[in-house]
């Protein structure tokens, strides 16, 4: 099953790749499920049973306008992001691979967007790319075993953990959450795909391209902590709720790890994809002259005890 967020209403996605169409779930279920995505995840087990039997042909499926797609879980109670979860990426970042749970941080929900967007590069920012498999939780989980983890997953989607490296890495300790949460820095989509749709949900190819040039390509079977062990490990501390979002980490090929380093420039396009799910498409633009001028003036007018 595939589920899209269209104008903040949950929709079943039907049809073949390239000709996907949508059916509104609240309409199809006579108001039993939806209309929003959060309501859908909070009754996920019932949704699965209903979806297995529903006759989609009873309603006309409409063409999907990608500009109206939002993140598949647009207002999760919690967002987890995992760093250094592929050996090659840990090495290019100058770190040892983690042997215990990798670093866990958050991306704030205000940075969420749908799959096709224009993203503003903050003035003087070094904006980098990180394609990631994103997990959306479907069932509350606390202290669960790896063997039970997949049964707590509603589905998978494509995510970009867009990162501004200057604000992320400066200071006495890194600012992962803020450096990765500028507006539009967390695009996701194009829709959620349930785990049963994949031959092997633990082995999916993922990658991204800048203006058609491939910069990242990997497979999720290379995750140091695969999806089941991440969920089991997180749930030893926190309770995971339906709709919660987990960014699982990025493979090698980010800009900060290249020599010389490379960052996204105004006018460049970033296309990200995962096998069996779909694509994200981001176009980058410069911060407008006015905003930048105001920020520069603001900087000068404040006493700063630390370097800017
Ligand atoms: Zn990341």
PDB file of N, CA, C and O and ligand atoms in Angstrom, residues 82 105 130 132 161 180 249-250, ligand 1:
ATOM      1  N   UNK A  82      19.600  10.009  12.633  1.00  0.00           N
ATOM      2  CA  UNK A  82      20.729   9.192  13.061  1.00  0.00           C
ATOM      3  C   UNK A  82      21.939   9.570  12.225  1.00  0.00           C
ATOM      4  O   UNK A  82      21.843   9.661  10.998  1.00  0.00           O
ATOM      5  N   UNK A 105      19.908  12.717  16.909  1.00  0.00           N
ATOM      6  CA  UNK A 105      19.540  14.123  17.100  1.00  0.00           C
ATOM      7  C   UNK A 105      18.147  14.319  16.526  1.00  0.00           C
ATOM      8  O   UNK A 105      17.451  13.344  16.257  1.00  0.00           O
ATOM      9  N   UNK A 130      22.125  15.013   2.051  1.00  0.00           N
ATOM     10  CA  UNK A 130      22.203  13.696   2.695  1.00  0.00           C
ATOM     11  C   UNK A 130      20.927  12.931   2.372  1.00  0.00           C
ATOM     12  O   UNK A 130      19.917  13.093   3.054  1.00  0.00           O
ATOM     13  N   UNK A 132      18.409   9.951   2.580  1.00  0.00           N
ATOM     14  CA  UNK A 132      18.218   8.972   3.666  1.00  0.00           C
ATOM     15  C   UNK A 132      16.897   8.223   3.518  1.00  0.00           C
ATOM     16  O   UNK A 132      15.887   8.794   3.112  1.00  0.00           O
ATOM     17  N   UNK A 161      18.208  14.952   4.405  1.00  0.00           N
ATOM     18  CA  UNK A 161      18.635  15.622   5.635  1.00  0.00           C
ATOM     19  C   UNK A 161      19.555  16.771   5.217  1.00  0.00           C
ATOM     20  O   UNK A 161      20.771  16.715   5.389  1.00  0.00           O
ATOM     21  N   UNK A 180      20.431  21.678  10.790  1.00  0.00           N
ATOM     22  CA  UNK A 180      19.713  20.849   9.816  1.00  0.00           C
ATOM     23  C   UNK A 180      18.224  21.187   9.750  1.00  0.00           C
ATOM     24  O   UNK A 180      17.435  20.397   9.233  1.00  0.00           O
ATOM     25  N   UNK A 249      20.050   7.825   8.452  1.00  0.00           N
ATOM     26  CA  UNK A 249      21.473   8.050   8.163  1.00  0.00           C
ATOM     27  C   UNK A 249      21.733   8.056   6.667  1.00  0.00           C
ATOM     28  O   UNK A 249      20.909   7.583   5.876  1.00  0.00           O
ATOM     29  N   UNK A 250      22.872   8.631   6.289  1.00  0.00           N
ATOM     30  CA  UNK A 250      23.170   8.813   4.864  1.00  0.00           C
ATOM     31  C   UNK A 250      24.420   8.048   4.450  1.00  0.00           C
ATOM     32  O   UNK A 250      25.355   7.911   5.250  1.00  0.00           O
TER      33      UNK A 250
HETATM   34 ZN1  LIG B   1      21.686  12.740   8.106  1.00  0.00          ZN
END
